[in-house]
mmCIF file of N, CA and C in Angstrom:
data_model
loop_
_atom_site.group_PDB
_atom_site.id
_atom_site.type_symbol
_atom_site.label_atom_id
_atom_site.label_comp_id
_atom_site.label_asym_id
_atom_site.label_seq_id
_atom_site.Cartn_x
_atom_site.Cartn_y
_atom_site.Cartn_z
ATOM 1 N N MET A 1 -167.065 84.477 -123.431
ATOM 2 C CA MET A 1 -167.307 85.896 -123.582
ATOM 3 C C MET A 1 -167.105 86.767 -122.351
ATOM 4 N N LYS A 2 -166.946 86.138 -121.316
ATOM 5 C CA LYS A 2 -166.946 86.738 -119.955
ATOM 6 C C LYS A 2 -165.705 87.596 -120.144
ATOM 7 N N LYS A 3 -164.608 87.211 -120.624
ATOM 8 C CA LYS A 3 -163.344 87.923 -120.736
ATOM 9 C C LYS A 3 -163.471 89.176 -121.416
ATOM 10 N N LEU A 4 -164.696 89.578 -122.085
ATOM 11 C CA LEU A 4 -164.859 90.849 -122.633
ATOM 12 C C LEU A 4 -164.824 92.191 -121.803
ATOM 13 N N ALA A 5 -165.206 91.832 -120.479
ATOM 14 C CA ALA A 5 -165.349 92.738 -119.637
ATOM 15 C C ALA A 5 -164.282 93.735 -119.374
ATOM 16 N N ILE A 6 -163.533 93.762 -120.325
ATOM 17 C CA ILE A 6 -162.198 94.266 -120.408
ATOM 18 C C ILE A 6 -162.154 95.643 -120.909
ATOM 19 N N VAL A 7 -162.431 95.715 -122.006
ATOM 20 C CA VAL A 7 -162.125 96.990 -123.020
ATOM 21 C C VAL A 7 -162.243 98.127 -121.982
ATOM 22 N N LEU A 8 -163.066 98.446 -121.295
ATOM 23 C CA LEU A 8 -163.185 99.594 -120.454
ATOM 24 C C LEU A 8 -162.707 99.240 -119.218
ATOM 25 N N ALA A 9 -162.882 98.046 -118.650
ATOM 26 C CA ALA A 9 -162.446 97.852 -117.351
ATOM 27 C C ALA A 9 -160.954 98.117 -117.187
ATOM 28 N N ALA A 10 -160.294 97.977 -118.270
ATOM 29 C CA ALA A 10 -158.874 98.247 -118.298
ATOM 30 C C ALA A 10 -158.691 99.697 -118.028
ATOM 31 N N LEU A 11 -159.515 100.469 -118.176
ATOM 32 C CA LEU A 11 -159.207 102.054 -118.027
ATOM 33 C C LEU A 11 -159.581 102.289 -116.734
ATOM 34 N N ALA A 12 -159.980 101.692 -115.754
ATOM 35 C CA ALA A 12 -160.502 101.998 -114.542
ATOM 36 C C ALA A 12 -159.417 102.412 -113.436
ATOM 37 N N ALA A 13 -158.674 103.179 -113.794
ATOM 38 C CA ALA A 13 -157.610 103.833 -112.727
ATOM 39 C C ALA A 13 -157.795 105.249 -112.434
ATOM 40 N N PRO A 14 -158.291 105.465 -111.503
ATOM 41 C CA PRO A 14 -158.660 106.904 -110.817
ATOM 42 C C PRO A 14 -157.376 107.851 -111.034
ATOM 43 N N GLY A 15 -157.386 109.025 -111.328
ATOM 44 C CA GLY A 15 -156.324 109.995 -111.332
ATOM 45 C C GLY A 15 -155.416 109.687 -112.709
ATOM 46 N N VAL A 16 -155.680 108.837 -113.476
ATOM 47 C CA VAL A 16 -154.963 108.714 -114.807
ATOM 48 C C VAL A 16 -155.448 109.404 -115.911
ATOM 49 N N ALA A 17 -154.952 110.477 -116.311
ATOM 50 C CA ALA A 17 -155.566 111.301 -117.336
ATOM 51 C C ALA A 17 -155.352 110.535 -118.840
ATOM 52 N N ALA A 18 -156.300 110.914 -119.559
ATOM 53 C CA ALA A 18 -156.335 109.978 -121.068
ATOM 54 C C ALA A 18 -155.180 110.948 -121.822
ATOM 55 N N ALA A 19 -153.926 110.549 -121.324
ATOM 56 C CA ALA A 19 -152.855 111.498 -121.963
ATOM 57 C C ALA A 19 -152.108 110.273 -122.972
ATOM 58 N N SER A 20 -151.688 110.963 -124.073
ATOM 59 C CA SER A 20 -151.056 110.015 -125.024
ATOM 60 C C SER A 20 -149.857 109.333 -124.379
ATOM 61 N N GLY A 21 -149.692 108.159 -124.698
ATOM 62 C CA GLY A 21 -148.652 107.320 -124.188
ATOM 63 C C GLY A 21 -148.837 106.665 -122.840
ATOM 64 N N THR A 22 -150.086 106.847 -122.258
ATOM 65 C CA THR A 22 -150.494 106.252 -121.118
ATOM 66 C C THR A 22 -150.734 104.648 -121.291
ATOM 67 N N THR A 23 -149.949 103.875 -120.328
ATOM 68 C CA THR A 23 -150.385 102.510 -120.414
ATOM 69 C C THR A 23 -150.759 101.996 -119.030
ATOM 70 N N LEU A 24 -151.796 101.422 -118.906
ATOM 71 C CA LEU A 24 -152.357 100.728 -117.730
ATOM 72 C C LEU A 24 -152.241 99.246 -117.680
ATOM 73 N N HIS A 25 -151.924 98.675 -116.641
ATOM 74 C CA HIS A 25 -152.090 97.081 -116.509
ATOM 75 C C HIS A 25 -152.937 96.833 -115.412
ATOM 76 N N LEU A 26 -154.142 96.324 -115.880
ATOM 77 C CA LEU A 26 -155.258 96.037 -114.803
ATOM 78 C C LEU A 26 -155.661 94.635 -114.887
ATOM 79 N N THR A 27 -156.554 94.196 -113.819
ATOM 80 C CA THR A 27 -157.096 92.886 -113.701
ATOM 81 C C THR A 27 -158.658 93.109 -113.443
ATOM 82 N N GLU A 28 -159.515 92.180 -113.857
ATOM 83 C CA GLU A 28 -160.967 92.111 -113.659
ATOM 84 C C GLU A 28 -161.378 90.819 -113.098
ATOM 85 N N LYS A 29 -162.228 91.012 -111.943
ATOM 86 C CA LYS A 29 -162.902 89.719 -111.472
ATOM 87 C C LYS A 29 -164.430 89.892 -111.858
ATOM 88 N N GLN A 30 -164.869 88.972 -112.606
ATOM 89 C CA GLN A 30 -166.327 89.184 -112.903
ATOM 90 C C GLN A 30 -167.196 88.772 -111.626
ATOM 91 N N THR A 31 -168.133 89.647 -111.485
ATOM 92 C CA THR A 31 -169.114 89.401 -110.367
ATOM 93 C C THR A 31 -170.476 89.145 -110.652
ATOM 94 N N PHE A 32 -170.692 89.240 -111.939
ATOM 95 C CA PHE A 32 -172.177 88.864 -112.404
ATOM 96 C C PHE A 32 -172.232 88.545 -113.875
ATOM 97 N N GLN A 33 -173.310 87.703 -114.253
ATOM 98 C CA GLN A 33 -173.518 87.386 -115.657
ATOM 99 C C GLN A 33 -174.977 87.128 -115.785
ATOM 100 N N GLN A 34 -175.410 87.689 -116.771
ATOM 101 C CA GLN A 34 -176.888 87.361 -117.243
ATOM 102 C C GLN A 34 -177.075 86.949 -118.660
ATOM 103 N N TYR A 35 -177.757 85.949 -119.025
ATOM 104 C CA TYR A 35 -177.961 85.375 -120.353
ATOM 105 C C TYR A 35 -179.406 85.412 -120.681
ATOM 106 N N VAL A 36 -179.783 86.067 -121.803
ATOM 107 C CA VAL A 36 -181.086 86.102 -122.332
ATOM 108 C C VAL A 36 -181.156 85.271 -123.753
ATOM 109 N N ASP A 37 -181.849 84.088 -123.728
ATOM 110 C CA ASP A 37 -181.948 83.256 -124.892
ATOM 111 C C ASP A 37 -183.169 83.858 -125.679
ATOM 112 N N LYS A 38 -182.767 84.548 -126.950
ATOM 113 C CA LYS A 38 -183.704 85.232 -127.694
ATOM 114 C C LYS A 38 -184.182 84.469 -128.738
ATOM 115 N N GLY A 39 -183.419 83.492 -129.283
ATOM 116 C CA GLY A 39 -183.618 82.833 -130.436
ATOM 117 C C GLY A 39 -184.029 81.249 -130.047
ATOM 118 N N ALA A 40 -183.463 80.391 -130.973
ATOM 119 C CA ALA A 40 -183.430 79.057 -130.840
ATOM 120 C C ALA A 40 -183.002 78.619 -129.538
ATOM 121 N N ASN A 41 -183.579 77.360 -128.978
ATOM 122 C CA ASN A 41 -183.010 77.131 -127.642
ATOM 123 C C ASN A 41 -181.695 76.803 -127.633
ATOM 124 N N GLY A 42 -181.038 77.296 -126.550
ATOM 125 C CA GLY A 42 -179.410 77.241 -126.356
ATOM 126 C C GLY A 42 -178.919 78.420 -127.080
ATOM 127 N N GLU A 43 -177.550 78.704 -127.004
ATOM 128 C CA GLU A 43 -176.919 79.706 -127.551
ATOM 129 C C GLU A 43 -177.046 79.768 -129.004
ATOM 130 N N SER A 44 -177.390 80.897 -129.492
ATOM 131 C CA SER A 44 -177.573 80.943 -130.979
ATOM 132 C C SER A 44 -177.662 82.440 -131.178
ATOM 133 N N PRO A 45 -177.286 82.879 -132.535
ATOM 134 C CA PRO A 45 -177.280 84.297 -132.894
ATOM 135 C C PRO A 45 -178.473 85.180 -132.475
ATOM 136 N N GLY A 46 -178.057 86.323 -131.815
ATOM 137 C CA GLY A 46 -179.144 87.273 -131.328
ATOM 138 C C GLY A 46 -179.375 87.153 -129.805
ATOM 139 N N ASP A 47 -178.855 86.110 -129.146
ATOM 140 C CA ASP A 47 -178.869 85.925 -127.761
ATOM 141 C C ASP A 47 -177.983 87.022 -127.078
ATOM 142 N N ILE A 48 -178.287 87.380 -125.903
ATOM 143 C CA ILE A 48 -177.535 88.509 -125.337
ATOM 144 C C ILE A 48 -176.919 88.027 -124.049
ATOM 145 N N ARG A 49 -175.745 88.391 -123.817
ATOM 146 C CA ARG A 49 -174.917 88.037 -122.511
ATOM 147 C C ARG A 49 -174.521 89.433 -121.984
ATOM 148 N N THR A 50 -174.897 89.753 -120.722
ATOM 149 C CA THR A 50 -174.455 90.948 -120.049
ATOM 150 C C THR A 50 -173.804 90.602 -118.763
ATOM 151 N N PHE A 51 -172.650 91.105 -118.650
ATOM 152 C CA PHE A 51 -171.796 90.748 -117.401
ATOM 153 C C PHE A 51 -170.823 91.975 -117.079
ATOM 154 N N GLY A 52 -170.354 91.823 -115.816
ATOM 155 C CA GLY A 52 -169.501 92.861 -115.305
ATOM 156 C C GLY A 52 -168.637 92.376 -114.154
ATOM 157 N N GLY A 53 -167.875 93.208 -113.475
ATOM 158 C CA GLY A 53 -167.223 92.960 -112.482
ATOM 159 C C GLY A 53 -166.289 93.998 -111.858
ATOM 160 N N THR A 54 -165.527 93.619 -111.003
ATOM 161 C CA THR A 54 -164.754 94.754 -110.223
ATOM 162 C C THR A 54 -163.205 94.734 -110.903
ATOM 163 N N VAL A 55 -162.843 95.992 -110.912
ATOM 164 C CA VAL A 55 -161.570 96.208 -111.820
ATOM 165 C C VAL A 55 -160.427 96.636 -110.648
ATOM 166 N N PHE A 56 -159.190 95.880 -110.968
ATOM 167 C CA PHE A 56 -158.148 96.171 -109.947
ATOM 168 C C PHE A 56 -156.937 96.598 -110.548
ATOM 169 N N ARG A 57 -156.212 97.459 -109.805
ATOM 170 C CA ARG A 57 -154.754 97.831 -110.322
ATOM 171 C C ARG A 57 -154.023 97.701 -109.206
ATOM 172 N N ALA A 58 -152.731 96.872 -109.482
ATOM 173 C CA ALA A 58 -151.903 96.408 -108.375
ATOM 174 C C ALA A 58 -152.659 96.012 -106.948
ATOM 175 N N GLY A 59 -153.640 95.242 -107.328
ATOM 176 C CA GLY A 59 -154.334 94.654 -106.186
ATOM 177 C C GLY A 59 -155.335 95.406 -105.579
ATOM 178 N N LYS A 60 -155.529 96.747 -105.906
ATOM 179 C CA LYS A 60 -156.409 97.697 -105.309
ATOM 180 C C LYS A 60 -157.655 97.884 -106.211
ATOM 181 N N ARG A 61 -158.817 97.901 -105.546
ATOM 182 C CA ARG A 61 -160.099 98.114 -106.345
ATOM 183 C C ARG A 61 -159.973 99.600 -106.785
ATOM 184 N N VAL A 62 -160.296 99.759 -108.213
ATOM 185 C CA VAL A 62 -160.134 101.069 -108.821
ATOM 186 C C VAL A 62 -161.484 101.271 -109.594
ATOM 187 N N GLY A 63 -162.438 100.302 -109.816
ATOM 188 C CA GLY A 63 -163.836 100.692 -110.405
ATOM 189 C C GLY A 63 -164.445 99.435 -110.699
ATOM 190 N N HIS A 64 -165.383 99.478 -111.631
ATOM 191 C CA HIS A 64 -166.293 98.456 -112.086
ATOM 192 C C HIS A 64 -166.726 98.707 -113.575
ATOM 193 N N ASP A 65 -167.185 97.530 -114.067
ATOM 194 C CA ASP A 65 -167.502 97.635 -115.468
ATOM 195 C C ASP A 65 -168.829 96.760 -115.893
ATOM 196 N N ARG A 66 -169.301 97.018 -117.021
ATOM 197 C CA ARG A 66 -170.379 96.244 -117.561
ATOM 198 C C ARG A 66 -170.142 96.122 -119.052
ATOM 199 N N ILE A 67 -170.606 94.988 -119.632
ATOM 200 C CA ILE A 67 -170.454 94.694 -121.064
ATOM 201 C C ILE A 67 -171.628 93.952 -121.405
ATOM 202 N N ARG A 68 -172.043 94.144 -122.845
ATOM 203 C CA ARG A 68 -173.318 93.592 -123.388
ATOM 204 C C ARG A 68 -172.858 93.145 -124.703
ATOM 205 N N CYS A 69 -172.963 91.838 -124.874
ATOM 206 C CA CYS A 69 -172.539 91.144 -126.204
ATOM 207 C C CYS A 69 -173.848 90.551 -126.775
ATOM 208 N N VAL A 70 -174.035 90.719 -128.043
ATOM 209 C CA VAL A 70 -175.055 90.030 -128.927
ATOM 210 C C VAL A 70 -174.309 88.735 -129.459
ATOM 211 N N VAL A 71 -174.705 87.611 -129.232
ATOM 212 C CA VAL A 71 -173.990 86.340 -129.954
ATOM 213 C C VAL A 71 -174.230 86.485 -131.420
ATOM 214 N N GLY A 72 -172.899 86.390 -132.126
ATOM 215 C CA GLY A 72 -172.871 86.574 -133.523
ATOM 216 C C GLY A 72 -172.772 87.949 -133.975
ATOM 217 N N GLY A 73 -172.847 88.813 -132.975
ATOM 218 C CA GLY A 73 -172.706 90.357 -133.398
ATOM 219 C C GLY A 73 -171.653 90.887 -132.691
ATOM 220 N N THR A 74 -171.864 92.055 -132.245
ATOM 221 C CA THR A 74 -170.857 92.920 -131.587
ATOM 222 C C THR A 74 -171.092 93.136 -130.028
ATOM 223 N N CYS A 75 -170.086 93.701 -129.370
ATOM 224 C CA CYS A 75 -170.226 94.004 -127.945
ATOM 225 C C CYS A 75 -170.187 95.574 -127.705
ATOM 226 N N ASN A 76 -170.708 96.017 -126.554
ATOM 227 C CA ASN A 76 -170.459 97.410 -126.124
ATOM 228 C C ASN A 76 -170.130 97.380 -124.655
ATOM 229 N N SER A 77 -169.190 98.109 -124.186
ATOM 230 C CA SER A 77 -168.765 98.054 -122.796
ATOM 231 C C SER A 77 -168.398 99.327 -122.316
ATOM 232 N N GLN A 78 -168.707 99.646 -120.968
ATOM 233 C CA GLN A 78 -168.230 100.826 -120.266
ATOM 234 C C GLN A 78 -167.708 100.686 -118.872
ATOM 235 N N VAL A 79 -166.855 101.375 -118.542
ATOM 236 C CA VAL A 79 -166.251 101.190 -117.200
ATOM 237 C C VAL A 79 -166.382 102.591 -116.471
ATOM 238 N N TRP A 80 -166.931 102.622 -115.210
ATOM 239 C CA TRP A 80 -167.053 103.865 -114.487
ATOM 240 C C TRP A 80 -165.923 103.858 -113.316
ATOM 241 N N ILE A 81 -165.395 105.072 -113.465
ATOM 242 C CA ILE A 81 -164.088 105.327 -112.644
ATOM 243 C C ILE A 81 -164.363 106.728 -112.135
ATOM 244 N N THR A 82 -163.453 107.071 -111.065
ATOM 245 C CA THR A 82 -163.493 108.316 -110.546
ATOM 246 C C THR A 82 -163.167 109.378 -111.683
ATOM 247 N N GLY A 83 -164.238 110.475 -111.728
ATOM 248 C CA GLY A 83 -164.049 111.482 -112.630
ATOM 249 C C GLY A 83 -164.686 111.186 -114.108
ATOM 250 N N GLY A 84 -165.225 109.990 -114.342
ATOM 251 C CA GLY A 84 -165.933 109.718 -115.654
ATOM 252 C C GLY A 84 -165.994 108.207 -115.901
ATOM 253 N N SER A 85 -166.094 107.984 -117.160
ATOM 254 C CA SER A 85 -166.172 106.611 -117.701
ATOM 255 C C SER A 85 -165.419 106.415 -118.908
ATOM 256 N N LEU A 86 -165.126 105.199 -119.338
ATOM 257 C CA LEU A 86 -164.646 104.931 -120.703
ATOM 258 C C LEU A 86 -165.439 103.984 -121.464
ATOM 259 N N ILE A 87 -165.489 104.127 -122.745
ATOM 260 C CA ILE A 87 -166.441 103.351 -123.629
ATOM 261 C C ILE A 87 -165.661 102.588 -124.705
ATOM 262 N N ALA A 88 -166.250 101.339 -124.949
ATOM 263 C CA ALA A 88 -165.795 100.705 -126.290
ATOM 264 C C ALA A 88 -167.173 100.295 -126.772
ATOM 265 N N ASN A 89 -167.368 100.615 -127.968
ATOM 266 C CA ASN A 89 -168.568 100.126 -128.662
ATOM 267 C C ASN A 89 -168.203 99.430 -129.946
ATOM 268 N N GLY A 90 -169.016 98.399 -130.370
ATOM 269 C CA GLY A 90 -168.969 97.790 -131.693
ATOM 270 C C GLY A 90 -167.754 96.820 -131.848
ATOM 271 N N PHE A 91 -167.327 96.133 -130.871
ATOM 272 C CA PHE A 91 -166.167 95.409 -131.141
ATOM 273 C C PHE A 91 -166.706 93.975 -130.915
ATOM 274 N N ALA A 92 -165.841 93.036 -131.679
ATOM 275 C CA ALA A 92 -166.104 91.517 -131.615
ATOM 276 C C ALA A 92 -164.884 90.945 -130.895
ATOM 277 N N ALA A 93 -165.432 90.078 -129.767
ATOM 278 C CA ALA A 93 -164.335 89.331 -129.065
ATOM 279 C C ALA A 93 -164.215 87.976 -129.756
ATOM 280 N N LYS A 94 -163.071 87.724 -130.266
ATOM 281 C CA LYS A 94 -162.796 86.510 -130.917
ATOM 282 C C LYS A 94 -161.916 85.630 -129.994
ATOM 283 N N GLY A 95 -162.460 84.832 -129.139
ATOM 284 C CA GLY A 95 -161.879 84.027 -128.303
ATOM 285 C C GLY A 95 -161.561 84.756 -126.907
ATOM 286 N N PRO A 96 -160.732 84.058 -126.006
ATOM 287 C CA PRO A 96 -160.489 84.695 -124.707
ATOM 288 C C PRO A 96 -159.446 85.647 -124.822
ATOM 289 N N SER A 97 -158.743 85.901 -125.852
ATOM 290 C CA SER A 97 -157.626 86.908 -125.828
ATOM 291 C C SER A 97 -157.828 87.661 -127.320
ATOM 292 N N PHE A 98 -157.827 89.071 -127.261
ATOM 293 C CA PHE A 98 -158.110 89.994 -128.334
ATOM 294 C C PHE A 98 -157.922 91.318 -127.892
ATOM 295 N N THR A 99 -158.076 92.360 -128.825
ATOM 296 C CA THR A 99 -157.733 93.688 -128.709
ATOM 297 C C THR A 99 -158.836 94.458 -129.206
ATOM 298 N N ALA A 100 -159.324 95.519 -128.534
ATOM 299 C CA ALA A 100 -160.434 96.285 -128.853
ATOM 300 C C ALA A 100 -160.078 97.714 -128.870
ATOM 301 N N LYS A 101 -160.747 98.501 -129.565
ATOM 302 C CA LYS A 101 -160.460 100.054 -129.633
ATOM 303 C C LYS A 101 -161.423 100.792 -128.495
ATOM 304 N N ILE A 102 -160.751 101.615 -127.850
ATOM 305 C CA ILE A 102 -161.605 102.529 -127.053
ATOM 306 C C ILE A 102 -162.176 103.512 -127.863
ATOM 307 N N THR A 103 -163.553 103.795 -127.595
ATOM 308 C CA THR A 103 -164.053 104.684 -128.769
ATOM 309 C C THR A 103 -164.699 105.901 -128.062
ATOM 310 N N GLY A 104 -164.467 106.262 -126.837
ATOM 311 C CA GLY A 104 -164.866 107.344 -126.202
ATOM 312 C C GLY A 104 -164.789 107.380 -124.722
ATOM 313 N N GLY A 105 -165.538 108.369 -124.055
ATOM 314 C CA GLY A 105 -165.459 108.498 -122.576
ATOM 315 C C GLY A 105 -166.347 109.656 -122.154
ATOM 316 N N THR A 106 -166.441 109.859 -120.764
ATOM 317 C CA THR A 106 -167.129 110.828 -120.135
ATOM 318 C C THR A 106 -166.327 111.542 -119.283
ATOM 319 N N GLY A 107 -166.828 112.727 -118.812
ATOM 320 C CA GLY A 107 -166.051 113.474 -117.875
ATOM 321 C C GLY A 107 -164.533 113.623 -118.221
ATOM 322 N N LYS A 108 -163.428 113.425 -117.370
ATOM 323 C CA LYS A 108 -162.170 113.606 -117.672
ATOM 324 C C LYS A 108 -161.748 112.680 -118.832
ATOM 325 N N TYR A 109 -162.456 111.655 -119.158
ATOM 326 C CA TYR A 109 -161.944 110.855 -120.243
ATOM 327 C C TYR A 109 -162.884 111.061 -121.579
ATOM 328 N N ALA A 110 -163.461 112.209 -121.624
ATOM 329 C CA ALA A 110 -164.177 112.585 -122.789
ATOM 330 C C ALA A 110 -163.254 112.677 -123.861
ATOM 331 N N GLY A 111 -163.794 111.990 -125.146
ATOM 332 C CA GLY A 111 -162.964 111.824 -126.167
ATOM 333 C C GLY A 111 -161.897 110.940 -126.148
ATOM 334 N N ALA A 112 -161.910 110.152 -125.195
ATOM 335 C CA ALA A 112 -160.622 109.119 -125.126
ATOM 336 C C ALA A 112 -160.541 108.161 -126.329
ATOM 337 N N ARG A 113 -159.328 107.705 -126.608
ATOM 338 C CA ARG A 113 -159.206 106.993 -127.813
ATOM 339 C C ARG A 113 -157.837 105.999 -127.395
ATOM 340 N N GLY A 114 -157.950 104.888 -127.966
ATOM 341 C CA GLY A 114 -156.810 103.953 -127.699
ATOM 342 C C GLY A 114 -157.116 102.460 -128.006
ATOM 343 N N THR A 115 -156.528 101.521 -127.202
ATOM 344 C CA THR A 115 -156.805 100.159 -127.303
ATOM 345 C C THR A 115 -156.634 99.478 -126.079
ATOM 346 N N VAL A 116 -157.197 98.381 -125.887
ATOM 347 C CA VAL A 116 -157.161 97.468 -124.760
ATOM 348 C C VAL A 116 -157.022 96.061 -125.256
ATOM 349 N N SER A 117 -155.802 95.468 -124.917
ATOM 350 C CA SER A 117 -155.583 94.103 -125.119
ATOM 351 C C SER A 117 -156.073 93.162 -123.911
ATOM 352 N N VAL A 118 -156.706 92.281 -124.173
ATOM 353 C CA VAL A 118 -157.330 91.296 -123.175
ATOM 354 C C VAL A 118 -156.903 89.907 -123.275
ATOM 355 N N VAL A 119 -156.356 89.444 -122.039
ATOM 356 C CA VAL A 119 -155.859 88.039 -122.005
ATOM 357 C C VAL A 119 -156.879 87.488 -120.999
ATOM 358 N N GLY A 120 -157.560 86.443 -121.484
ATOM 359 C CA GLY A 120 -158.609 85.827 -120.612
ATOM 360 C C GLY A 120 -158.003 84.782 -119.769
ATOM 361 N N GLY A 121 -158.706 84.237 -118.700
ATOM 362 C CA GLY A 121 -158.136 83.288 -117.796
ATOM 363 C C GLY A 121 -158.755 83.303 -116.238
ATOM 364 N N PRO A 122 -158.360 82.717 -115.544
ATOM 365 C CA PRO A 122 -159.055 82.827 -114.187
ATOM 366 C C PRO A 122 -159.236 84.190 -113.706
ATOM 367 N N THR A 123 -158.127 84.868 -114.007
ATOM 368 C CA THR A 123 -158.226 86.522 -113.666
ATOM 369 C C THR A 123 -157.947 87.178 -115.074
ATOM 370 N N THR A 124 -158.938 87.948 -115.541
ATOM 371 C CA THR A 124 -158.754 88.607 -116.901
ATOM 372 C C THR A 124 -157.616 89.689 -116.728
ATOM 373 N N LYS A 125 -156.692 89.706 -117.639
ATOM 374 C CA LYS A 125 -155.759 90.883 -117.731
ATOM 375 C C LYS A 125 -155.756 91.658 -118.767
ATOM 376 N N TYR A 126 -155.759 93.068 -118.491
ATOM 377 C CA TYR A 126 -156.007 94.032 -119.513
ATOM 378 C C TYR A 126 -154.601 94.836 -119.580
ATOM 379 N N THR A 127 -154.301 95.274 -120.755
ATOM 380 C CA THR A 127 -153.314 96.205 -121.012
ATOM 381 C C THR A 127 -153.771 97.364 -121.791
ATOM 382 N N VAL A 128 -154.199 98.518 -121.244
ATOM 383 C CA VAL A 128 -154.626 99.537 -121.786
ATOM 384 C C VAL A 128 -153.503 100.472 -122.344
ATOM 385 N N ARG A 129 -153.763 101.028 -123.631
ATOM 386 C CA ARG A 129 -152.938 102.035 -124.187
ATOM 387 C C ARG A 129 -153.775 103.249 -124.676
ATOM 388 N N LEU A 130 -153.709 104.263 -123.985
ATOM 389 C CA LEU A 130 -154.460 105.478 -124.256
ATOM 390 C C LEU A 130 -153.695 106.260 -125.383
ATOM 391 N N ALA A 131 -154.307 106.749 -126.385
ATOM 392 C CA ALA A 131 -153.633 107.540 -127.578
ATOM 393 C C ALA A 131 -153.922 109.027 -127.204
ATOM 394 N N GLY A 132 -154.631 109.439 -126.253
ATOM 395 C CA GLY A 132 -154.746 110.863 -126.109
ATOM 396 C C GLY A 132 -156.071 111.349 -126.274
#
């Protein structure tokens, strides 16, 4: 699930307006993870995973992100960047590679829409496509 830290992480590029047709290629390095065992011993539905990391573009740090997932449920994510943040709520990560919808933002990213494709691995790779 750590590879979820994506959705919004992918949008962590300062100075990139949420313009139609904008594509960003980013990477994320996880820096923390917290697990809360709320149900049966061990991972089970209802448990909570929270994690985040540092987001890079062309090797340069451009922001950070946080994601919270309920095991057996959905995830919510946010990335904080210069001028605002981007949000993805209510998505399910099905394995280390998946696509999620961008559901909003704040500041210069208010009302942002689009998708982020995530490819997990030692370094998580994000391809963000902003719809405008």
